[in-house]
């Protein structure tokens, strides 16, 4: 039996007495639940989560931290898997009742837990309540596929993306766009700038080439390089949301410094990346961003980790 894939969010906003969480009433089932919905064919779960929140609540939201995956059996006996993220509400369009959701309520966390009909939704809200406050999010990716260094006759910093890499860059753009970045920064090599080109077109933003994101030059201290890159990312997080493209010898060391974790935990294949949640300059959660393979089968779905991304 095919499992139904869905995604949604614990959407929050500041309230008079603290954080408020969004819950929705579904007239078809006469229940209260978290906003969520089914994935469209080939749709990434994170894209679906943000889209479904918008469609059900008319709230624009920025994803922050992956929450535990929920598995259950629906009333018709079909198994269902739901991926959730915490999301900060950043705008509301004015909710109008419709056939799927006829009421939206913003409630303090404990009141929201009591309002929800299903225990699995309550568990997700409780997990959200245990998170450290997130002050910023960044989308950080490694450049997409650019062929083999030995087969490129020109200088390495001019090596371009290959056809597969161009497809990877296009697939990454909608994922990075979800953080609503105000700035786009790339290492100075051509392949990093090209990886952000599709996102720059979507957002009509310039790409800033930043040598602090470059791999160590011959003779340069890798530790010093990681320190510089980590500092650059921390400063970006202090300024607001951004999308960044760097290199494979930079990302693991920089994230290890920012999170207190091990560099091996942050190995990043080409054309993949991270949704990073920061609290006051420190990475407190890192969720892998893996877009569908542009050269894979029709309507592919990326693998989706079902574990918490908290560090």
GROMACS .gro file of N, CA, C and O in nm, residues 35-154:
model
  480
   35UNK      N    1  -0.161   2.310   1.036
   35UNK     CA    2  -0.174   2.324   0.890
   35UNK      C    3  -0.077   2.233   0.817
   35UNK      O    4   0.042   2.230   0.847
   36UNK      N    5  -0.130   2.159   0.721
   36UNK     CA    6  -0.049   2.064   0.645
   36UNK      C    7  -0.126   2.024   0.520
   36UNK      O    8  -0.246   2.054   0.506
   37UNK      N    9  -0.061   1.951   0.430
   37UNK     CA   10  -0.128   1.901   0.311
   37UNK      C   11  -0.039   1.808   0.232
   37UNK      O   12   0.082   1.795   0.258
   38UNK      N   13  -0.096   1.743   0.132
   38UNK     CA   14  -0.025   1.644   0.053
   38UNK      C   15   0.076   1.710  -0.040
   38UNK      O   16   0.055   1.820  -0.091
   39UNK      N   17   0.185   1.636  -0.064
   39UNK     CA   18   0.285   1.680  -0.161
   39UNK      C   19   0.230   1.664  -0.302
   39UNK      O   20   0.161   1.567  -0.333
   40UNK      N   21   0.262   1.759  -0.388
   40UNK     CA   22   0.233   1.744  -0.529
   40UNK      C   23   0.340   1.654  -0.591
   40UNK      O   24   0.448   1.636  -0.534
   41UNK      N   25   0.313   1.591  -0.708
   41UNK     CA   26   0.413   1.502  -0.769
   41UNK      C   27   0.548   1.570  -0.786
   41UNK      O   28   0.557   1.679  -0.843
   42UNK      N   29   0.653   1.506  -0.733
   42UNK     CA   30   0.787   1.559  -0.746
   42UNK      C   31   0.820   1.675  -0.655
   42UNK      O   32   0.931   1.728  -0.661
   43UNK      N   33   0.730   1.714  -0.567
   43UNK     CA   34   0.751   1.832  -0.484
   43UNK      C   35   0.837   1.799  -0.363
   43UNK      O   36   0.819   1.695  -0.299
   44UNK      N   37   0.928   1.887  -0.330
   44UNK     CA   38   1.010   1.870  -0.211
   44UNK      C   39   0.924   1.891  -0.086
   44UNK      O   40   0.839   1.981  -0.084
   45UNK      N   41   0.943   1.811   0.019
   45UNK     CA   42   0.859   1.826   0.138
   45UNK      C   43   0.864   1.966   0.200
   45UNK      O   44   0.762   2.016   0.248
   46UNK      N   45   0.980   2.030   0.198
   46UNK     CA   46   0.990   2.163   0.257
   46UNK      C   47   0.912   2.265   0.175
   46UNK      O   48   0.845   2.352   0.231
   47UNK      N   49   0.919   2.255   0.044
   47UNK     CA   50   0.840   2.343  -0.043
   47UNK      C   51   0.692   2.321  -0.018
   47UNK      O   52   0.613   2.415  -0.007
   48UNK      N   53   0.653   2.194  -0.007
   48UNK     CA   54   0.512   2.162   0.017
   48UNK      C   55   0.466   2.216   0.152
   48UNK      O   56   0.353   2.266   0.164
   49UNK      N   57   0.551   2.207   0.254
   49UNK     CA   58   0.513   2.255   0.387
   49UNK      C   59   0.480   2.403   0.385
   49UNK      O   60   0.377   2.447   0.437
   50UNK      N   61   0.567   2.482   0.323
   50UNK     CA   62   0.543   2.627   0.317
   50UNK      C   63   0.422   2.659   0.231
   50UNK      O   64   0.339   2.745   0.264
   51UNK      N   65   0.409   2.588   0.118
   51UNK     CA   66   0.294   2.612   0.029
   51UNK      C   67   0.163   2.580   0.099
   51UNK      O   68   0.067   2.658   0.093
   52UNK      N   69   0.157   2.465   0.166
   52UNK     CA   70   0.032   2.424   0.232
   52UNK      C   71  -0.005   2.517   0.346
   52UNK      O   72  -0.123   2.548   0.366
   53UNK      N   73   0.092   2.562   0.422
   53UNK     CA   74   0.063   2.660   0.526
   53UNK      C   75   0.001   2.786   0.465
   53UNK      O   76  -0.099   2.839   0.516
   54UNK      N   77   0.057   2.831   0.355
   54UNK     CA   78   0.002   2.949   0.289
   54UNK      C   79  -0.138   2.927   0.237
   54UNK      O   80  -0.226   3.013   0.251
   55UNK      N   81  -0.162   2.810   0.176
   55UNK     CA   82  -0.294   2.783   0.119
   55UNK      C   83  -0.401   2.766   0.226
   55UNK      O   84  -0.515   2.809   0.208
   56UNK      N   85  -0.365   2.704   0.338
   56UNK     CA   86  -0.466   2.678   0.441
   56UNK      C   87  -0.491   2.797   0.532
   56UNK      O   88  -0.603   2.814   0.582
   57UNK      N   89  -0.389   2.879   0.556
   57UNK     CA   90  -0.402   2.986   0.655
   57UNK      C   91  -0.385   3.126   0.600
   57UNK      O   92  -0.412   3.223   0.669
   58UNK      N   93  -0.338   3.137   0.476
   58UNK     CA   94  -0.305   3.266   0.415
   58UNK      C   95  -0.194   3.337   0.493
   58UNK      O   96  -0.193   3.460   0.504
   59UNK      N   97  -0.103   3.258   0.548
   59UNK     CA   98   0.012   3.311   0.622
   59UNK      C   99   0.138   3.282   0.543
   59UNK      O  100   0.160   3.168   0.501
   60UNK      N  101   0.221   3.383   0.522
   60UNK     CA  102   0.354   3.362   0.465
   60UNK      C  103   0.448   3.330   0.579
   60UNK      O  104   0.451   3.401   0.681
   61UNK      N  105   0.526   3.223   0.565
   61UNK     CA  106   0.608   3.177   0.675
   61UNK      C  107   0.746   3.135   0.627
   61UNK      O  108   0.762   3.088   0.514
   62UNK      N  109   0.844   3.153   0.713
   62UNK     CA  110   0.982   3.115   0.684
   62UNK      C  111   1.018   2.992   0.766
   62UNK      O  112   1.010   2.995   0.889
   63UNK      N  113   1.057   2.881   0.702
   63UNK     CA  114   1.091   2.760   0.777
   63UNK      C  115   1.219   2.779   0.856
   63UNK      O  116   1.312   2.849   0.812
   64UNK      N  117   1.225   2.712   0.972
   64UNK     CA  118   1.341   2.729   1.059
   64UNK      C  119   1.404   2.596   1.099
   64UNK      O  120   1.519   2.569   1.068
   65UNK      N  121   1.330   2.511   1.170
   65UNK     CA  122   1.387   2.388   1.226
   65UNK      C  123   1.297   2.270   1.192
   65UNK      O  124   1.175   2.278   1.208
   66UNK      N  125   1.359   2.161   1.146
   66UNK     CA  126   1.283   2.038   1.123
   66UNK      C  127   1.234   1.982   1.255
   66UNK      O  128   1.308   1.975   1.353
   67UNK      N  129   1.107   1.942   1.257
   67UNK     CA  130   1.047   1.879   1.374
   67UNK      C  131   1.028   1.730   1.345
   67UNK      O  132   1.040   1.687   1.229
   68UNK      N  133   0.998   1.649   1.445
   68UNK     CA  134   0.986   1.504   1.421
   68UNK      C  135   0.879   1.470   1.319
   68UNK      O  136   0.771   1.530   1.317
   69UNK      N  137   0.911   1.372   1.237
   69UNK     CA  138   0.815   1.322   1.139
   69UNK      C  139   0.704   1.245   1.211
   69UNK      O  140   0.727   1.180   1.312
   70UNK      N  141   0.584   1.255   1.156
   70UNK     CA  142   0.467   1.186   1.213
   70UNK      C  143   0.421   1.079   1.115
   70UNK      O  144   0.410   1.103   0.994
   71UNK      N  145   0.395   0.960   1.167
   71UNK     CA  146   0.341   0.849   1.087
   71UNK      C  147   0.212   0.800   1.152
   71UNK      O  148   0.210   0.777   1.274
   72UNK      N  149   0.107   0.786   1.074
   72UNK     CA  150  -0.018   0.733   1.129
   72UNK      C  151  -0.102   0.676   1.015
   72UNK      O  152  -0.068   0.689   0.897
   73UNK      N  153  -0.209   0.611   1.052
   73UNK     CA  154  -0.300   0.551   0.954
   73UNK      C  155  -0.427   0.635   0.949
   73UNK      O  156  -0.488   0.664   1.053
   74UNK      N  157  -0.465   0.676   0.830
   74UNK     CA  158  -0.583   0.760   0.814
   74UNK      C  159  -0.711   0.679   0.835
   74UNK      O  160  -0.708   0.555   0.847
   75UNK      N  161  -0.824   0.747   0.836
   75UNK     CA  162  -0.952   0.682   0.864
   75UNK      C  163  -0.988   0.577   0.760
   75UNK      O  164  -1.061   0.483   0.789
   76UNK      N  165  -0.934   0.593   0.639
   76UNK     CA  166  -0.963   0.495   0.533
   76UNK      C  167  -0.862   0.380   0.532
   76UNK      O  168  -0.862   0.297   0.441
   77UNK      N  169  -0.772   0.377   0.633
   77UNK     CA  170  -0.677   0.268   0.644
   77UNK      C  171  -0.547   0.288   0.569
   77UNK      O  172  -0.460   0.201   0.572
   78UNK      N  173  -0.529   0.400   0.502
   78UNK     CA  174  -0.408   0.427   0.425
   78UNK      C  175  -0.305   0.493   0.515
   78UNK      O  176  -0.335   0.588   0.587
   79UNK      N  177  -0.180   0.444   0.513
   79UNK     CA  178  -0.075   0.506   0.596
   79UNK      C  179  -0.035   0.644   0.543
   79UNK      O  180  -0.037   0.668   0.423
   80UNK      N  181   0.002   0.731   0.636
   80UNK     CA  182   0.037   0.868   0.600
   80UNK      C  183   0.162   0.910   0.677
   80UNK      O  184   0.177   0.879   0.795
   81UNK      N  185   0.250   0.982   0.609
   81UNK     CA  186   0.371   1.037   0.670
   81UNK      C  187   0.368   1.188   0.651
   81UNK      O  188   0.345   1.237   0.540
   82UNK      N  189   0.391   1.262   0.761
   82UNK     CA  190   0.390   1.408   0.755
   82UNK      C  191   0.523   1.461   0.808
   82UNK      O  192   0.564   1.427   0.920
   83UNK      N  193   0.590   1.542   0.728
   83UNK     CA  194   0.711   1.612   0.770
   83UNK      C  195   0.673   1.752   0.816
   83UNK      O  196   0.599   1.824   0.746
   84UNK      N  197   0.726   1.793   0.931
   84UNK     CA  198   0.694   1.924   0.987
   84UNK      C  199   0.820   2.007   1.007
   84UNK      O  200   0.928   1.955   1.038
   85UNK      N  201   0.804   2.138   0.995
   85UNK     CA  202   0.907   2.234   1.032
   85UNK      C  203   0.845   2.342   1.120
   85UNK      O  204   0.727   2.376   1.102
   86UNK      N  205   0.924   2.396   1.210
   86UNK     CA  206   0.881   2.519   1.275
   86UNK      C  207   0.895   2.632   1.173
   86UNK      O  208   0.988   2.632   1.091
   87UNK      N  209   0.803   2.727   1.178
   87UNK     CA  210   0.802   2.836   1.080
   87UNK      C  211   0.764   2.967   1.149
   87UNK      O  212   0.669   2.970   1.228
   88UNK      N  213   0.836   3.071   1.116
   88UNK     CA  214   0.802   3.203   1.169
   88UNK      C  215   0.710   3.274   1.071
   88UNK      O  216   0.741   3.289   0.954
   89UNK      N  217   0.594   3.316   1.119
   89UNK     CA  218   0.502   3.392   1.035
   89UNK      C  219   0.563   3.528   1.004
   89UNK      O  220   0.611   3.598   1.094
   90UNK      N  221   0.562   3.565   0.877
   90UNK     CA  222   0.620   3.694   0.838
   90UNK      C  223   0.520   3.780   0.762
   90UNK      O  224   0.555   3.887   0.714
   91UNK      N  225   0.397   3.735   0.750
   91UNK     CA  226   0.294   3.813   0.683
   91UNK      C  227   0.165   3.736   0.671
   91UNK      O  228   0.166   3.613   0.661
   92UNK      N  229   0.054   3.809   0.677
   92UNK     CA  230  -0.078   3.747   0.664
   92UNK      C  231  -0.158   3.823   0.561
   92UNK      O  232  -0.157   3.946   0.556
   93UNK      N  233  -0.229   3.748   0.477
   93UNK     CA  234  -0.304   3.812   0.371
   93UNK      C  235  -0.450   3.837   0.403
   93UNK      O  236  -0.522   3.896   0.323
   94UNK      N  237  -0.497   3.792   0.517
   94UNK     CA  238  -0.638   3.807   0.551
   94UNK      C  239  -0.712   3.678   0.523
   94UNK      O  240  -0.761   3.656   0.411
   95UNK      N  241  -0.722   3.591   0.622
   95UNK     CA  242  -0.781   3.459   0.602
   95UNK      C  243  -0.929   3.468   0.568
   95UNK      O  244  -1.005   3.545   0.628
   96UNK      N  245  -0.971   3.386   0.470
   96UNK     CA  246  -1.111   3.370   0.433
   96UNK      C  247  -1.146   3.222   0.445
   96UNK      O  248  -1.075   3.137   0.390
   97UNK      N  249  -1.252   3.188   0.518
   97UNK     CA  250  -1.289   3.046   0.532
   97UNK      C  251  -1.309   2.980   0.396
   97UNK      O  252  -1.359   3.042   0.302
   98UNK      N  253  -1.268   2.853   0.387
   98UNK     CA  254  -1.286   2.778   0.262
   98UNK      C  255  -1.316   2.633   0.297
   98UNK      O  256  -1.332   2.598   0.414
   99UNK      N  257  -1.328   2.549   0.194
   99UNK     CA  258  -1.376   2.412   0.216
   99UNK      C  259  -1.281   2.328   0.301
   99UNK      O  260  -1.325   2.240   0.373
  100UNK      N  261  -1.150   2.355   0.293
  100UNK     CA  262  -1.055   2.275   0.369
  100UNK      C  263  -1.040   2.326   0.513
  100UNK      O  264  -1.029   2.247   0.606
  101UNK      N  265  -1.038   2.456   0.530
  101UNK     CA  266  -1.020   2.517   0.663
  101UNK      C  267  -1.121   2.631   0.677
  101UNK      O  268  -1.124   2.722   0.595
  102UNK      N  269  -1.201   2.623   0.781
  102UNK     CA  270  -1.300   2.730   0.800
  102UNK      C  271  -1.272   2.820   0.920
  102UNK      O  272  -1.342   2.918   0.944
  103UNK      N  273  -1.164   2.788   0.996
  103UNK     CA  274  -1.128   2.875   1.108
  103UNK      C  275  -0.979   2.857   1.140
  103UNK      O  276  -0.927   2.746   1.136
  104UNK      N  277  -0.914   2.969   1.168
  104UNK     CA  278  -0.774   2.970   1.210
  104UNK      C  279  -0.766   3.040   1.345
  104UNK      O  280  -0.825   3.145   1.364
  105UNK      N  281  -0.696   2.978   1.438
  105UNK     CA  282  -0.677   3.038   1.569
  105UNK      C  283  -0.528   3.050   1.601
  105UNK      O  284  -0.451   2.958   1.574
  106UNK      N  285  -0.490   3.163   1.662
  106UNK     CA  286  -0.355   3.182   1.715
  106UNK      C  287  -0.364   3.171   1.866
  106UNK      O  288  -0.433   3.251   1.932
  107UNK      N  289  -0.295   3.073   1.922
  107UNK     CA  290  -0.307   3.042   2.063
  107UNK      C  291  -0.169   3.030   2.128
  107UNK      O  292  -0.072   2.990   2.063
  108UNK      N  293  -0.158   3.063   2.259
  108UNK     CA  294  -0.034   3.029   2.330
  108UNK      C  295  -0.004   2.880   2.316
  108UNK      O  296  -0.096   2.799   2.293
  109UNK      N  297   0.122   2.843   2.327
  109UNK     CA  298   0.164   2.707   2.296
  109UNK      C  299   0.084   2.603   2.374
  109UNK      O  300   0.034   2.505   2.317
  110UNK      N  301   0.068   2.622   2.504
  110UNK     CA  302  -0.003   2.523   2.583
  110UNK      C  303  -0.150   2.517   2.545
  110UNK      O  304  -0.209   2.408   2.537
  111UNK      N  305  -0.210   2.632   2.517
  111UNK     CA  306  -0.351   2.633   2.475
  111UNK      C  307  -0.367   2.566   2.339
  111UNK      O  308  -0.466   2.496   2.313
  112UNK      N  309  -0.269   2.584   2.251
  112UNK     CA  310  -0.273   2.517   2.121
  112UNK      C  311  -0.266   2.366   2.137
  112UNK      O  312  -0.340   2.291   2.071
  113UNK      N  313  -0.180   2.320   2.226
  113UNK     CA  314  -0.168   2.176   2.251
  113UNK      C  315  -0.301   2.119   2.302
  113UNK      O  316  -0.341   2.008   2.265
  114UNK      N  317  -0.369   2.195   2.384
  114UNK     CA  318  -0.497   2.148   2.437
  114UNK      C  319  -0.607   2.154   2.332
  114UNK      O  320  -0.702   2.073   2.336
  115UNK      N  321  -0.595   2.245   2.237
  115UNK     CA  322  -0.698   2.260   2.133
  115UNK      C  323  -0.689   2.149   2.028
  115UNK      O  324  -0.791   2.109   1.971
  116UNK      N  325  -0.570   2.099   2.002
  116UNK     CA  326  -0.549   2.002   1.895
  116UNK      C  327  -0.622   1.870   1.923
  116UNK      O  328  -0.626   1.823   2.036
  117UNK      N  329  -0.676   1.811   1.818
  117UNK     CA  330  -0.755   1.689   1.831
  117UNK      C  331  -0.669   1.565   1.847
  117UNK      O  332  -0.704   1.473   1.921
  118UNK      N  333  -0.553   1.561   1.779
  118UNK     CA  334  -0.476   1.437   1.770
  118UNK      C  335  -0.349   1.443   1.853
  118UNK      O  336  -0.277   1.544   1.853
  119UNK      N  337  -0.318   1.333   1.916
  119UNK     CA  338  -0.201   1.327   2.004
  119UNK      C  339  -0.071   1.346   1.926
  119UNK      O  340   0.026   1.401   1.979
  120UNK      N  341  -0.067   1.300   1.798
  120UNK     CA  342   0.058   1.317   1.723
  120UNK      C  343   0.085   1.465   1.695
  120UNK      O  344   0.200   1.507   1.690
  121UNK      N  345  -0.020   1.545   1.675
  121UNK     CA  346   0.000   1.689   1.659
  121UNK      C  347   0.048   1.752   1.789
  121UNK      O  348   0.133   1.842   1.789
  122UNK      N  349  -0.005   1.705   1.900
  122UNK     CA  350   0.036   1.757   2.031
  122UNK      C  351   0.185   1.730   2.053
  122UNK      O  352   0.259   1.817   2.101
  123UNK      N  353   0.232   1.612   2.015
  123UNK     CA  354   0.374   1.580   2.032
  123UNK      C  355   0.462   1.673   1.952
  123UNK      O  356   0.568   1.716   1.997
  124UNK      N  357   0.418   1.708   1.831
  124UNK     CA  358   0.496   1.799   1.747
  124UNK      C  359   0.502   1.937   1.811
  124UNK      O  360   0.608   2.002   1.814
  125UNK      N  361   0.391   1.985   1.865
  125UNK     CA  362   0.389   2.115   1.930
  125UNK      C  363   0.477   2.114   2.055
  125UNK      O  364   0.548   2.212   2.084
  126UNK      N  365   0.474   2.006   2.131
  126UNK     CA  366   0.560   1.996   2.249
  126UNK      C  367   0.708   2.002   2.207
  126UNK      O  368   0.791   2.063   2.276
  127UNK      N  369   0.741   1.936   2.097
  127UNK     CA  370   0.879   1.942   2.049
  127UNK      C  371   0.915   2.084   2.009
  127UNK      O  372   1.026   2.132   2.037
  128UNK      N  373   0.823   2.153   1.942
  128UNK     CA  374   0.847   2.293   1.907
  128UNK      C  375   0.873   2.376   2.032
  128UNK      O  376   0.963   2.461   2.034
  129UNK      N  377   0.797   2.352   2.137
  129UNK     CA  378   0.811   2.430   2.260
  129UNK      C  379   0.947   2.412   2.325
  129UNK      O  380   0.993   2.498   2.400
  130UNK      N  381   1.015   2.300   2.295
  130UNK     CA  382   1.145   2.274   2.356
  130UNK      C  383   1.261   2.338   2.278
  130UNK      O  384   1.376   2.332   2.324
  131UNK      N  385   1.232   2.397   2.161
  131UNK     CA  386   1.338   2.456   2.080
  131UNK      C  387   1.391   2.583   2.143
  131UNK      O  388   1.318   2.659   2.208
  132UNK      N  389   1.519   2.609   2.119
  132UNK     CA  390   1.574   2.740   2.155
  132UNK      C  391   1.522   2.844   2.057
  132UNK      O  392   1.500   2.814   1.939
  133UNK      N  393   1.503   2.968   2.103
  133UNK     CA  394   1.453   3.072   2.012
  133UNK      C  395   1.548   3.092   1.894
  133UNK      O  396   1.669   3.102   1.913
  134UNK      N  397   1.493   3.094   1.774
  134UNK     CA  398   1.573   3.113   1.653
  134UNK      C  399   1.573   3.261   1.617
  134UNK      O  400   1.468   3.324   1.607
  135UNK      N  401   1.693   3.315   1.598
  135UNK     CA  402   1.705   3.457   1.566
  135UNK      C  403   1.729   3.483   1.418
  135UNK      O  404   1.711   3.596   1.372
  136UNK      N  405   1.771   3.380   1.342
  136UNK     CA  406   1.796   3.400   1.198
  136UNK      C  407   1.806   3.265   1.131
  136UNK      O  408   1.833   3.162   1.195
  137UNK      N  409   1.784   3.263   0.999
  137UNK     CA  410   1.805   3.143   0.918
  137UNK      C  411   1.887   3.179   0.795
  137UNK      O  412   1.875   3.289   0.740
  138UNK      N  413   1.971   3.085   0.755
  138UNK     CA  414   2.048   3.097   0.631
  138UNK      C  415   2.029   2.970   0.550
  138UNK      O  416   2.014   2.861   0.606
  139UNK      N  417   2.032   2.983   0.419
  139UNK     CA  418   2.043   2.868   0.329
  139UNK      C  419   2.186   2.865   0.279
  139UNK      O  420   2.233   2.960   0.216
  140UNK      N  421   2.257   2.757   0.310
  140UNK     CA  422   2.397   2.742   0.270
  140UNK      C  423   2.410   2.618   0.182
  140UNK      O  424   2.371   2.508   0.223
  141UNK      N  425   2.465   2.634   0.061
  141UNK     CA  426   2.480   2.522  -0.030
  141UNK      C  427   2.623   2.513  -0.080
  141UNK      O  428   2.698   2.612  -0.081
  142UNK      N  429   2.661   2.392  -0.121
  142UNK     CA  430   2.787   2.372  -0.193
  142UNK      C  431   2.758   2.384  -0.341
  142UNK      O  432   2.651   2.345  -0.388
  143UNK      N  433   2.855   2.438  -0.415
  143UNK     CA  434   2.833   2.455  -0.559
  143UNK      C  435   2.793   2.323  -0.625
  143UNK      O  436   2.828   2.214  -0.580
  144UNK      N  437   2.719   2.334  -0.733
  144UNK     CA  438   2.671   2.217  -0.806
  144UNK      C  439   2.784   2.155  -0.890
  144UNK      O  440   2.898   2.205  -0.892
  145UNK      N  441   2.752   2.048  -0.959
  145UNK     CA  442   2.850   1.971  -1.035
  145UNK      C  443   2.919   2.058  -1.141
  145UNK      O  444   2.853   2.129  -1.217
  146UNK      N  445   3.053   2.048  -1.144
  146UNK     CA  446   3.131   2.130  -1.239
  146UNK      C  447   3.237   2.047  -1.310
  146UNK      O  448   3.344   2.097  -1.345
  147UNK      N  449   3.208   1.920  -1.334
  147UNK     CA  450   3.302   1.836  -1.404
  147UNK      C  451   3.426   1.805  -1.322
  147UNK      O  452   3.429   1.825  -1.200
  148UNK      N  453   3.530   1.756  -1.388
  148UNK     CA  454   3.654   1.719  -1.322
  148UNK      C  455   3.757   1.830  -1.338
  148UNK      O  456   3.776   1.885  -1.447
  149UNK      N  457   3.828   1.859  -1.228
  149UNK     CA  458   3.929   1.963  -1.233
  149UNK      C  459   4.035   1.933  -1.339
  149UNK      O  460   4.079   2.023  -1.411
  150UNK      N  461   4.072   1.804  -1.352
  150UNK     CA  462   4.177   1.769  -1.446
  150UNK      C  463   4.140   1.780  -1.592
  150UNK      O  464   4.227   1.780  -1.678
  151UNK      N  465   4.009   1.787  -1.621
  151UNK     CA  466   3.966   1.795  -1.761
  151UNK      C  467   3.940   1.938  -1.805
  151UNK      O  468   3.903   1.961  -1.920
  152UNK      N  469   3.959   2.035  -1.715
  152UNK     CA  470   3.937   2.176  -1.749
  152UNK      C  471   4.071   2.241  -1.778
  152UNK      O  472   4.162   2.242  -1.694
  153UNK      N  473   4.085   2.299  -1.898
  153UNK     CA  474   4.214   2.353  -1.941
  153UNK      C  475   4.244   2.490  -1.883
  153UNK      O  476   4.361   2.529  -1.872
  154UNK      N  477   4.143   2.562  -1.842
  154UNK     CA  478   4.163   2.698  -1.793
  154UNK      C  479   4.194   2.702  -1.645
  154UNK      O  480   4.209   2.599  -1.579
   0.00000   0.00000   0.00000
